[in-house]
mmCIF file of C-alpha atoms in Angstrom:
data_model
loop_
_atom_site.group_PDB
_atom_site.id
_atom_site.type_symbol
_atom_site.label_atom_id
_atom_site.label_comp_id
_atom_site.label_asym_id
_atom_site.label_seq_id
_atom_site.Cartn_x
_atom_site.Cartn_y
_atom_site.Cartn_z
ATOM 1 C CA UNK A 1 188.211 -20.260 -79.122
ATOM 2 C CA UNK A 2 185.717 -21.898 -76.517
ATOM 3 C CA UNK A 3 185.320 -19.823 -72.990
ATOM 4 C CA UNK A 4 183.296 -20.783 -70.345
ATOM 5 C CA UNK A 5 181.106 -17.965 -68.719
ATOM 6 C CA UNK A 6 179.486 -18.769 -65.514
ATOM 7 C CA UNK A 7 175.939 -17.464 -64.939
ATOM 8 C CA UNK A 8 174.419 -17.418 -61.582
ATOM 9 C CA UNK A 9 170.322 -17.787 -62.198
ATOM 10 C CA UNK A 10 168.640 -17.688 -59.230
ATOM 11 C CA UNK A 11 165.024 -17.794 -57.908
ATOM 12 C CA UNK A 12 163.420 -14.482 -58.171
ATOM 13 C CA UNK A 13 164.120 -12.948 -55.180
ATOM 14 C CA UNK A 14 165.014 -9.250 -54.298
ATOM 15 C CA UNK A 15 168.675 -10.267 -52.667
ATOM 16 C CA UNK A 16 169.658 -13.211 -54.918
ATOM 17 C CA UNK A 17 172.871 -13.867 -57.329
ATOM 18 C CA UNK A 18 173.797 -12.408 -60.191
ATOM 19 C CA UNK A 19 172.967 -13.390 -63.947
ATOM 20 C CA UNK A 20 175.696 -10.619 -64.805
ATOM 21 C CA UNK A 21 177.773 -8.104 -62.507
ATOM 22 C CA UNK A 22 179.415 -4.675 -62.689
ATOM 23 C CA UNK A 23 182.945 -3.898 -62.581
ATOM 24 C CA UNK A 24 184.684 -1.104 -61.324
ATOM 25 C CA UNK A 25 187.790 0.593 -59.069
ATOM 26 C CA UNK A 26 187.130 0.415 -55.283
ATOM 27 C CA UNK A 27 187.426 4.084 -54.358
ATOM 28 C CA UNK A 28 189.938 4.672 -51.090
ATOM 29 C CA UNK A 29 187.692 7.568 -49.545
ATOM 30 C CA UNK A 30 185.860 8.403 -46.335
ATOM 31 C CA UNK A 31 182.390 9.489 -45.521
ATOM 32 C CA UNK A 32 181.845 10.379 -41.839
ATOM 33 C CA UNK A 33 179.891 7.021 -40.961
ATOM 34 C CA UNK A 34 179.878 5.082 -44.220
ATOM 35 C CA UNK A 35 182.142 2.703 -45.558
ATOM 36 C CA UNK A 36 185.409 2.741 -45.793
ATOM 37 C CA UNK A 37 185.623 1.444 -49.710
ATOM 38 C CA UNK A 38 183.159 2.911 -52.143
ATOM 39 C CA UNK A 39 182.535 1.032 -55.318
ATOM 40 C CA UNK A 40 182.524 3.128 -58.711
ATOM 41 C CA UNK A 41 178.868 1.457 -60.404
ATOM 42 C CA UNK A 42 179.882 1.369 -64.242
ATOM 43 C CA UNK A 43 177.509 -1.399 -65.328
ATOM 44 C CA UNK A 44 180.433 -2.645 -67.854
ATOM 45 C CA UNK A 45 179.486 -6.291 -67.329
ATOM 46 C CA UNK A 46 183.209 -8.305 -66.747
ATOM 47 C CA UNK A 47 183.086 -10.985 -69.103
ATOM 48 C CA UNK A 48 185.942 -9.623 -71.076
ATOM 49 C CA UNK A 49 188.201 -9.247 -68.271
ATOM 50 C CA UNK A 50 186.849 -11.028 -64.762
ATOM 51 C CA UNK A 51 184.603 -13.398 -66.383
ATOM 52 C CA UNK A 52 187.604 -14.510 -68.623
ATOM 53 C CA UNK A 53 189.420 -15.999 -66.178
ATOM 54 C CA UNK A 54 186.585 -18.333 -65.028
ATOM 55 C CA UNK A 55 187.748 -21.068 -67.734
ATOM 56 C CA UNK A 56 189.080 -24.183 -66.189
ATOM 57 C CA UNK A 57 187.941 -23.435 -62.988
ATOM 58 C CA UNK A 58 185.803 -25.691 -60.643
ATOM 59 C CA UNK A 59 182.077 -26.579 -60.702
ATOM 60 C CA UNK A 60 180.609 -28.265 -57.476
ATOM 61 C CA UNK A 61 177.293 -26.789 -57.030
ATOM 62 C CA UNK A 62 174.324 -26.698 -58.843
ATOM 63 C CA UNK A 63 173.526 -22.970 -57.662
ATOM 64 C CA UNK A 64 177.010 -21.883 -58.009
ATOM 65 C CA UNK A 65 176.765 -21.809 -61.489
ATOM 66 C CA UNK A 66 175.028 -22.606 -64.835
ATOM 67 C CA UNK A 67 178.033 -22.459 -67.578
ATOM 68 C CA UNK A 68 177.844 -22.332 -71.225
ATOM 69 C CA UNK A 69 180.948 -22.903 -74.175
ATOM 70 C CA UNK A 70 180.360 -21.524 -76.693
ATOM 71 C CA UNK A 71 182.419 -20.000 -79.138
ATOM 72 C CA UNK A 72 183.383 -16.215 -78.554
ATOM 73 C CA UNK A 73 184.093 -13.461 -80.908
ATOM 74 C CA UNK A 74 181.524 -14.554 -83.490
ATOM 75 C CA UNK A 75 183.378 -12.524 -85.900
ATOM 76 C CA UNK A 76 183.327 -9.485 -83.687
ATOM 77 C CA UNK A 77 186.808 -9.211 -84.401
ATOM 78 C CA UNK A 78 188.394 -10.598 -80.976
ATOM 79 C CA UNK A 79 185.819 -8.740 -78.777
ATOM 80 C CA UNK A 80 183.642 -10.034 -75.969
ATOM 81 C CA UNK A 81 180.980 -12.664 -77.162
ATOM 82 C CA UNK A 82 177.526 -10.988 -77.650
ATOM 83 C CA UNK A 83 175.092 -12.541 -75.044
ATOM 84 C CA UNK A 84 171.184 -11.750 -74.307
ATOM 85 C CA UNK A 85 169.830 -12.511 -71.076
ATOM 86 C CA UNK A 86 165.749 -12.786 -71.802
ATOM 87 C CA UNK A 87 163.065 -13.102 -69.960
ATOM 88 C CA UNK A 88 164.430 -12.508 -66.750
ATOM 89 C CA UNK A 89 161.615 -11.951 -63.546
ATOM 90 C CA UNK A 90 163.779 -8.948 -62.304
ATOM 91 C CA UNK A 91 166.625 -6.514 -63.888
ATOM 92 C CA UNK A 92 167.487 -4.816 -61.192
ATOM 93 C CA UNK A 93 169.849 -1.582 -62.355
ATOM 94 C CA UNK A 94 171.883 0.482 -59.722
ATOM 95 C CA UNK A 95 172.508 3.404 -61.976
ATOM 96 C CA UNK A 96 172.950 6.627 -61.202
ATOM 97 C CA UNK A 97 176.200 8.577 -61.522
ATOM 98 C CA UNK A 98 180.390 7.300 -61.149
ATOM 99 C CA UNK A 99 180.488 8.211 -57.494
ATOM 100 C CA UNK A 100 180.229 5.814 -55.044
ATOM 101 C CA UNK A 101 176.893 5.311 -53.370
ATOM 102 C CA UNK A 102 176.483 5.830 -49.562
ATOM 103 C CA UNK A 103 174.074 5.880 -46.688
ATOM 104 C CA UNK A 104 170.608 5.967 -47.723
ATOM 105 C CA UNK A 105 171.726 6.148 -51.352
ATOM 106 C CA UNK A 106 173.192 2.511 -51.601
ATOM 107 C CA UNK A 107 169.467 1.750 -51.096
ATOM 108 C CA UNK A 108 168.304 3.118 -54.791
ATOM 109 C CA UNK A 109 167.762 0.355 -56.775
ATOM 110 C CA UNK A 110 165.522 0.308 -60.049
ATOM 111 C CA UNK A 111 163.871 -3.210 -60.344
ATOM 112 C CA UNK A 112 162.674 -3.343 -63.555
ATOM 113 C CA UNK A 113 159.539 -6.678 -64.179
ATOM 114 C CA UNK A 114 160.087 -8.859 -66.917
ATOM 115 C CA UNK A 115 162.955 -7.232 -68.961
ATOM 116 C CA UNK A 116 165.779 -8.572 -71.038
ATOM 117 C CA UNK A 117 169.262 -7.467 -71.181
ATOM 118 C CA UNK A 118 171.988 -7.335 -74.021
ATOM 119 C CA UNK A 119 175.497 -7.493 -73.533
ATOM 120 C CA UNK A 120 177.597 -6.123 -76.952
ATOM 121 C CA UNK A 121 181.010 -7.147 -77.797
ATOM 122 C CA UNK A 122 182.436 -4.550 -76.214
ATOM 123 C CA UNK A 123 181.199 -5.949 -73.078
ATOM 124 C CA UNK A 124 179.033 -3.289 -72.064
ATOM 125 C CA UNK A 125 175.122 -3.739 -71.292
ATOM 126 C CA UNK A 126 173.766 -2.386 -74.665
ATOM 127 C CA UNK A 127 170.321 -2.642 -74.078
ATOM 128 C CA UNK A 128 167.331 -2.981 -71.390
ATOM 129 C CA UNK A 129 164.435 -3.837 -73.073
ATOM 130 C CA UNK A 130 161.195 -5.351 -71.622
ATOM 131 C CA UNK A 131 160.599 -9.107 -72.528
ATOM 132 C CA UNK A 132 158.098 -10.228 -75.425
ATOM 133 C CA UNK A 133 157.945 -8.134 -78.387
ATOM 134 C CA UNK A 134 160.484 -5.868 -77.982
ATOM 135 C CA UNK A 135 162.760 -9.244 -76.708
ATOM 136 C CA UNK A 136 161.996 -10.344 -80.016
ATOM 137 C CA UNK A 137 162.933 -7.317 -82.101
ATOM 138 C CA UNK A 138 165.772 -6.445 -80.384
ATOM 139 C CA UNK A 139 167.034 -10.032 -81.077
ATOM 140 C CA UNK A 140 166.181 -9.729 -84.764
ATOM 141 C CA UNK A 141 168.009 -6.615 -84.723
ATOM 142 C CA UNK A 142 170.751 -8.393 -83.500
ATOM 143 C CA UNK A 143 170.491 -12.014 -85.029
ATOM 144 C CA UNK A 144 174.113 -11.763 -86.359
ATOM 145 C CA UNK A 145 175.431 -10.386 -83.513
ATOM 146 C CA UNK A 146 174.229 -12.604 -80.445
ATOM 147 C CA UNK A 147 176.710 -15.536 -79.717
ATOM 148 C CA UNK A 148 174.450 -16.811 -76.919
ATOM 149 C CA UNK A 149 170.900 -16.832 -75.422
ATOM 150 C CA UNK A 150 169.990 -17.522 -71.663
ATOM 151 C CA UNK A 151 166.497 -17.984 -71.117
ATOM 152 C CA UNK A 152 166.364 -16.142 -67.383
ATOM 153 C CA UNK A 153 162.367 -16.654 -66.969
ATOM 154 C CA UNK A 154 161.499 -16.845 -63.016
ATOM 155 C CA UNK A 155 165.057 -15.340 -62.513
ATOM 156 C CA UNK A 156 166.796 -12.385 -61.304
ATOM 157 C CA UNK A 157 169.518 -10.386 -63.046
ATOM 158 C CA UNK A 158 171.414 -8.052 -61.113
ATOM 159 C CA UNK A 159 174.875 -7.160 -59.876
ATOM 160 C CA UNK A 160 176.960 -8.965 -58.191
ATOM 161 C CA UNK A 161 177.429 -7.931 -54.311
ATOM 162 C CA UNK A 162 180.810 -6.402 -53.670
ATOM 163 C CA UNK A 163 182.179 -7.208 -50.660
ATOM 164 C CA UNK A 164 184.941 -4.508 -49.520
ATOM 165 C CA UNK A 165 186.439 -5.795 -45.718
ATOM 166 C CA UNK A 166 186.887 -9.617 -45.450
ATOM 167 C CA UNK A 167 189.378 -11.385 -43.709
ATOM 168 C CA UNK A 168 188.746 -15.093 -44.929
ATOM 169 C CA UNK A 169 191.705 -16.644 -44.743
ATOM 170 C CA UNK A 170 191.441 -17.941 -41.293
ATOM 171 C CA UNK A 171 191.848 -21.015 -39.159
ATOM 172 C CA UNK A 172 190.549 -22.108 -36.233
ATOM 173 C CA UNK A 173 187.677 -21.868 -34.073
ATOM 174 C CA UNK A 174 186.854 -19.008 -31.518
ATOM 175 C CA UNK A 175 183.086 -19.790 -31.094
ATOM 176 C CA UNK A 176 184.326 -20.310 -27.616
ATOM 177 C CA UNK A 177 184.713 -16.670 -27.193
ATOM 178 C CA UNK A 178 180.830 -16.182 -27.047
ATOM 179 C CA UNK A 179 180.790 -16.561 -23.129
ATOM 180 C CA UNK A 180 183.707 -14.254 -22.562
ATOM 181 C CA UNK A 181 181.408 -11.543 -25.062
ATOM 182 C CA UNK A 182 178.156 -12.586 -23.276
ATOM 183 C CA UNK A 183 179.573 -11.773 -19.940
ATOM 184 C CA UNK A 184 180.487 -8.845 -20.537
ATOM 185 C CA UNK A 185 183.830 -9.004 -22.134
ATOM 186 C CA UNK A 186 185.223 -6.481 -24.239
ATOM 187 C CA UNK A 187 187.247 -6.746 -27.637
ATOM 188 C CA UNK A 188 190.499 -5.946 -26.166
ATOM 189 C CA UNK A 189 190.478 -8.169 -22.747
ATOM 190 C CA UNK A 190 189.387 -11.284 -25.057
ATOM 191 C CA UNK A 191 192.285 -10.432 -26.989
ATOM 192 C CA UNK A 192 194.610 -9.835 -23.785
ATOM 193 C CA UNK A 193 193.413 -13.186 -22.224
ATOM 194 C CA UNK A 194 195.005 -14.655 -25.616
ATOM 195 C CA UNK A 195 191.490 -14.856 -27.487
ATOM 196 C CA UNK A 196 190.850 -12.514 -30.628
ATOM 197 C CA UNK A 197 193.443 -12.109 -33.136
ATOM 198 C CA UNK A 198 195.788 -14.115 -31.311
ATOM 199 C CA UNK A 199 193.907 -17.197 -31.201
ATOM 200 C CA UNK A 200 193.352 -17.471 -35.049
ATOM 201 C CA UNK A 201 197.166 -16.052 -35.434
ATOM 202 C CA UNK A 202 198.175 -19.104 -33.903
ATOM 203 C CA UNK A 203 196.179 -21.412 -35.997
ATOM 204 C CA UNK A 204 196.868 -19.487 -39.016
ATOM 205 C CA UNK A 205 200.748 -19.804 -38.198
ATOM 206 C CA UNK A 206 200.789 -23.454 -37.559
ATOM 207 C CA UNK A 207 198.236 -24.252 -40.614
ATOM 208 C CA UNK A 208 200.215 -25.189 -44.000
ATOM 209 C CA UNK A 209 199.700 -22.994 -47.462
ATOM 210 C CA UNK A 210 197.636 -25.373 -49.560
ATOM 211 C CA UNK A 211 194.889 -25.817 -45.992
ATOM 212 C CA UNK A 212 194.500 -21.961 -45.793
ATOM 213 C CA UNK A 213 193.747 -21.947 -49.481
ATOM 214 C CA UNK A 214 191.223 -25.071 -49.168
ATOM 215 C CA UNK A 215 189.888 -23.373 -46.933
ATOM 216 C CA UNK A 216 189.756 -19.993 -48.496
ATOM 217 C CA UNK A 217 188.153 -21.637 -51.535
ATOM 218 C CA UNK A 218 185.451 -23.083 -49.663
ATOM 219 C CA UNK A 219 184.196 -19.959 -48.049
ATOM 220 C CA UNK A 220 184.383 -17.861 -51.683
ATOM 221 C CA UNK A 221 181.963 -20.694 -52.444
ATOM 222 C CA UNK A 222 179.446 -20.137 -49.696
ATOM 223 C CA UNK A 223 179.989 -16.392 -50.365
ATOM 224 C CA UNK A 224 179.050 -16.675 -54.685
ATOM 225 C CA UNK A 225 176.320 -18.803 -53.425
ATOM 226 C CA UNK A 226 174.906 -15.523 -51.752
ATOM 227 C CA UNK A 227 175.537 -13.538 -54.379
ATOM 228 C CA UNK A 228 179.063 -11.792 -54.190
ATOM 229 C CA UNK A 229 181.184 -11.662 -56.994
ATOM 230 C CA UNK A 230 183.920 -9.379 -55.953
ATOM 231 C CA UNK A 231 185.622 -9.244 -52.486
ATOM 232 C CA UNK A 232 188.557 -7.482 -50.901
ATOM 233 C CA UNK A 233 190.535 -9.811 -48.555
ATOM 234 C CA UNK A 234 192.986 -9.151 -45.978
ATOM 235 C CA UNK A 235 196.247 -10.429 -44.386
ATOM 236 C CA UNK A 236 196.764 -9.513 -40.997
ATOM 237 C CA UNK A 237 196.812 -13.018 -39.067
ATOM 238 C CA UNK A 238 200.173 -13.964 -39.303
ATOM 239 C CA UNK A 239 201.685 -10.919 -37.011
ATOM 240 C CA UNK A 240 204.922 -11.742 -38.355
ATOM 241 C CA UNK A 241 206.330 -11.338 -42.095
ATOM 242 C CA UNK A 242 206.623 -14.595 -43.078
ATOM 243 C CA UNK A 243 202.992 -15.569 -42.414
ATOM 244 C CA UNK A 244 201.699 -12.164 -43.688
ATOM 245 C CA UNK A 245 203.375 -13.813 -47.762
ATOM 246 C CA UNK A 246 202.003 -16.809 -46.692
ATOM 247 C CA UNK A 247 198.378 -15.181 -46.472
ATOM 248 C CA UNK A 248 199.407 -13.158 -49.269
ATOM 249 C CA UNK A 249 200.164 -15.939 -51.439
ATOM 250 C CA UNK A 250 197.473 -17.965 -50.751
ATOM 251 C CA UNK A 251 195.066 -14.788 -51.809
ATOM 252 C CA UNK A 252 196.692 -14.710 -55.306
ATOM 253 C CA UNK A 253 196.755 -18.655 -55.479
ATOM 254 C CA UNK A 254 192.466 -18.352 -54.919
ATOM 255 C CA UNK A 255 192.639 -15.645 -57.195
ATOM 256 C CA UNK A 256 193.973 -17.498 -60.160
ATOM 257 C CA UNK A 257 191.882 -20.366 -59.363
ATOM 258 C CA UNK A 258 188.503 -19.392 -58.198
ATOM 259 C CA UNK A 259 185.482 -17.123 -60.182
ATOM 260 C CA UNK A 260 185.278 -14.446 -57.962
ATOM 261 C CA UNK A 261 186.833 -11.227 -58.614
ATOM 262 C CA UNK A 262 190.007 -10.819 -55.820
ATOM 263 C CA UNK A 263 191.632 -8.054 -54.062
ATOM 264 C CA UNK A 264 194.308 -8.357 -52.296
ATOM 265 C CA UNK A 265 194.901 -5.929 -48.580
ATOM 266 C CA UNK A 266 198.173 -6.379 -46.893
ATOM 267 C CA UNK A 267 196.640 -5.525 -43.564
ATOM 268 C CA UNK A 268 199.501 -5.018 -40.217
ATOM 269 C CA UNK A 269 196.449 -6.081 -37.752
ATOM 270 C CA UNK A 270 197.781 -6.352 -33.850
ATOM 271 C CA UNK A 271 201.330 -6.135 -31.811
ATOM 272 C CA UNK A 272 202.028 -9.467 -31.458
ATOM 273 C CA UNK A 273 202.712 -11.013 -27.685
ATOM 274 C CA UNK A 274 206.459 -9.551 -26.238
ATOM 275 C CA UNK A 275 206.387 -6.610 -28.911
ATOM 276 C CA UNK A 276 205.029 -3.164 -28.431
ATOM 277 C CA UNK A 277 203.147 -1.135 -31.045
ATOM 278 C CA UNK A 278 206.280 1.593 -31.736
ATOM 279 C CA UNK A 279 208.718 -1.277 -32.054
ATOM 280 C CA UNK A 280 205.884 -3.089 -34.643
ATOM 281 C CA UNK A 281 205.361 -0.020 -36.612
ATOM 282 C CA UNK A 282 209.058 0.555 -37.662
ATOM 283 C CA UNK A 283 209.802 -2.601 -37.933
ATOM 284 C CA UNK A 284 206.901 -2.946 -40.904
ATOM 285 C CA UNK A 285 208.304 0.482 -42.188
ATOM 286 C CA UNK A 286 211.239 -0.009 -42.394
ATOM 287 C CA UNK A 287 212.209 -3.876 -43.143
ATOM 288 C CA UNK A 288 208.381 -5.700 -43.871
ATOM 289 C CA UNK A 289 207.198 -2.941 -46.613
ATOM 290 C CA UNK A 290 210.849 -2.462 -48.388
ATOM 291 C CA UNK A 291 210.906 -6.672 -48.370
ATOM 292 C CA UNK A 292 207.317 -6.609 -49.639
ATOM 293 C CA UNK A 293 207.894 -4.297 -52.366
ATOM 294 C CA UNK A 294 211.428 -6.276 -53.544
ATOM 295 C CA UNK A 295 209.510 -9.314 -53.537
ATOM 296 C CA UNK A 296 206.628 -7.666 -55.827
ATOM 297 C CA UNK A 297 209.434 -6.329 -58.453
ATOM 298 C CA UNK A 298 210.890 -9.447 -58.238
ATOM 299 C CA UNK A 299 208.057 -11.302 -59.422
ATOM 300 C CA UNK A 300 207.454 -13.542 -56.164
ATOM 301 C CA UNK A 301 204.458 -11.929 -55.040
ATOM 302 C CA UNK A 302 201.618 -10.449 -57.061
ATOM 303 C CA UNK A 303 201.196 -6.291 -56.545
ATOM 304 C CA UNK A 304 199.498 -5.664 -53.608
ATOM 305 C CA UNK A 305 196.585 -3.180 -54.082
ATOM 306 C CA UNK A 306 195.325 -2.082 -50.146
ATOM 307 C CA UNK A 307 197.879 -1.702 -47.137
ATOM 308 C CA UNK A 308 195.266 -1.507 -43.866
ATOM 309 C CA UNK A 309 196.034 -0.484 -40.323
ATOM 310 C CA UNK A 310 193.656 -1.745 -37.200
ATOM 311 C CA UNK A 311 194.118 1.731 -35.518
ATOM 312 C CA UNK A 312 192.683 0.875 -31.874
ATOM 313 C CA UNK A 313 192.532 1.943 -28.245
ATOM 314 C CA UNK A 314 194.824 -0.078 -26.237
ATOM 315 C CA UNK A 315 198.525 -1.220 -26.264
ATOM 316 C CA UNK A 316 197.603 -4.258 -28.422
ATOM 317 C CA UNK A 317 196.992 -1.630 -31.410
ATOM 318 C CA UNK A 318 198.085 1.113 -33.264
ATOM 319 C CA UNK A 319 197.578 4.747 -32.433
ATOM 320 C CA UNK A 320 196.512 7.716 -35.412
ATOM 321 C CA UNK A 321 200.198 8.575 -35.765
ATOM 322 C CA UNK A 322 201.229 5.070 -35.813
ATOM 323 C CA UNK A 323 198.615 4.392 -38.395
ATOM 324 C CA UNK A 324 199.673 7.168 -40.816
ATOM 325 C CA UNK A 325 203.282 6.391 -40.842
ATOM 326 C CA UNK A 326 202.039 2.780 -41.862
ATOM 327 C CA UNK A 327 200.201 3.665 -44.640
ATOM 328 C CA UNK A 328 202.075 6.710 -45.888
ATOM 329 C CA UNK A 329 205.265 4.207 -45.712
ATOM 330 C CA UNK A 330 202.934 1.725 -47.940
ATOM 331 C CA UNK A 331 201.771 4.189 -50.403
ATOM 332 C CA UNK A 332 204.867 5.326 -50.934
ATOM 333 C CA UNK A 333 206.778 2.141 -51.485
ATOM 334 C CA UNK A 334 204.039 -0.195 -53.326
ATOM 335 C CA UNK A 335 202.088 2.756 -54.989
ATOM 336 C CA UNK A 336 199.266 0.651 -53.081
ATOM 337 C CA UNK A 337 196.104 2.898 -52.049
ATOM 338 C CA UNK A 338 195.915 3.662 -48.023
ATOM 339 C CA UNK A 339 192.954 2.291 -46.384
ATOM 340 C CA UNK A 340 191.343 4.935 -44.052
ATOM 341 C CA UNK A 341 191.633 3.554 -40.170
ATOM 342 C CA UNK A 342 189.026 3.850 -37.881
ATOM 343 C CA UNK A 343 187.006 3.134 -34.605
ATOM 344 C CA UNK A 344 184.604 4.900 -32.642
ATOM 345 C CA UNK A 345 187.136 7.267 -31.230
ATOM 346 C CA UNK A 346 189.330 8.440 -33.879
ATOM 347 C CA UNK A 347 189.571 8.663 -38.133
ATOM 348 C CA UNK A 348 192.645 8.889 -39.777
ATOM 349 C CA UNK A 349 192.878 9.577 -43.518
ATOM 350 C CA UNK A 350 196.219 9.635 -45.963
ATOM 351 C CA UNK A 351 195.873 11.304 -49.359
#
């Protein structure tokens, strides 16, 4: 059968896209002052699985992506096709351990100068050799075995960025908000005066389902074009249920039909305008989450893998205790992992 594998080559730069990315489980787990997802470095390249799903999908920029068909297998007995990427500028390799890298660590990088890379059928990276003579005896090795060649001269290989806390399904415009900010505004009386979350809430509200996923689309572009293959994005503009599926769905309709790799955070963001933050939180425990899950077992919405909390000072948020209820309520119900909630004040982490 013919897929179509995208390949980002890019000039050879320290920070550019990926000829090939890693795959692996974003890691729900703290560090005081790090991140609040950690991503699990395997180096199992996704073409079997994340790569797979790139056939049929769209092709509108030149940088976005080189594609080759060709046909898979190669009598590998149904496995991944066998690819070498030669010649490349850069390999960069962030080895090192499963664990999650943090701080100072994420920093470690290996950039290996002119070096060629083998992917086997089982989709793993086989072999890092450098380019010229052992480029060529690793492909006779292998003559039987390689389904495609990609000449990566003057490029870089590396993994793709992972992006862990997005919210990009938005509408609206709050540039406007600047000269509130620059005069000395903080985050919470821009969001009293009806800027912040409530602004784009509105939008997002008012916007139909097929301009929030235009829109979505677009901005997955810009973000490939930079490099990042796999992003986490969030709900949490719609402040009421029916808007939080709406977001929802129009995650899972990106997901099917863009390259990037999707996940999916059902995030309960802000108390929306006449509601107060107790009222909010058992109302999402005890009628949004049950709804959510039916509608998952049902079929009409795709398992959701995050549920987040905005745990905040001020009555416009949700305090620690709040917070936990939310996501033990969440884990509970969808099996989904709790997102640790935090700001400069307090942490709060469910296990």
């Amino acid at each position: 059968t013919t897929e179509i594998y995208t390949l980002s080559l890019h000039d050879a730069l320290p920070i550019s896209c990926a000829c090939a990315h890693t795959s692996g489980d974003i890691d729900s787990r703290t560090s005081s002052g790090e991140n609040m997802l950690g991503w699990k470095t395997s180096w199992r390249v996704g073409f079997q699985q994340t790569l797979k799903r790139m056939q049929h999908r769209r092709l509108q920029h030149p940088l976005l992506a080189s594609t080759a068909s060709y046909s898979g297998g190669g009598g590998g007995g149904g496995g991944a096709p066998r690819l070498l990427l030669k010649n490349a500028s850069q390999v960069v390799t962030v080895g090192g351990g499963s664990a999650p890298k943090l701080g100072s660590a994420m920093g470690d990088v290996e950039v290996l100068a002119n070096h060629s890379l083998f992917v086997s059928e089982d989709g793993l990276i086989s072999d890092i050799v450098p380019a010229g003579a052992p480029t060529d005896a690793l492909l006779q090795r292998n003559q039987h075995r390689v389904d495609h060649v990609v000449d990566c001269a003057g490029k870089v290989v590396m993994p793709g960025f992972v992006d862990g806390h997005t919210h990009a399904v938005f509408d609206g415009d709050r540039s406007h908000e600047h000269a509130m900010k620059l005069a000395g505004a903080t985050y919470e009386q821009v969001h009293e005066a009806g800027g912040g979350i409530n602004f784009t809430v509105r939008a997002v509200q008012s916007a139909p389902q097929s301009a929030l996923t235009d829109l979505l689309m677009q901005r997955l572009d810009a973000m490939m074009l930079s490099g990042t293959t796999t992003c986490e994005v969030k709900t949490g503009y719609g402040l009421d249920f029916d808007t939080e599926l709406k977001m929802l769905r129009v995650i899972q309709d990106a997901s099917r039909r863009h390259r990037m790799d999707l996940s999916s955070t059902f995030l309960v963001h802000a108390v929306p305008q006449g509601s107060t933050a107790e009222q909010v939180t058992h109302d999402v425990v005890t009628r949004q989450l049950p709804e959510l899950k039916r509608r998952v077992q049902s079929g009409d919405i795709e398992p959701v893998k995050f549920i987040d909390v905005f745990c905040e000072h001020g009555a416009s948020f949700f305090t620690p205790r709040q917070s936990r209820r939310i996501l033990e309520a969440g884990a509970q119900l969808l099996g989904a992992e709790p997102v640790t909630v935090t700001n400069s004040a307090t942490k709060v982490a469910v296990s």
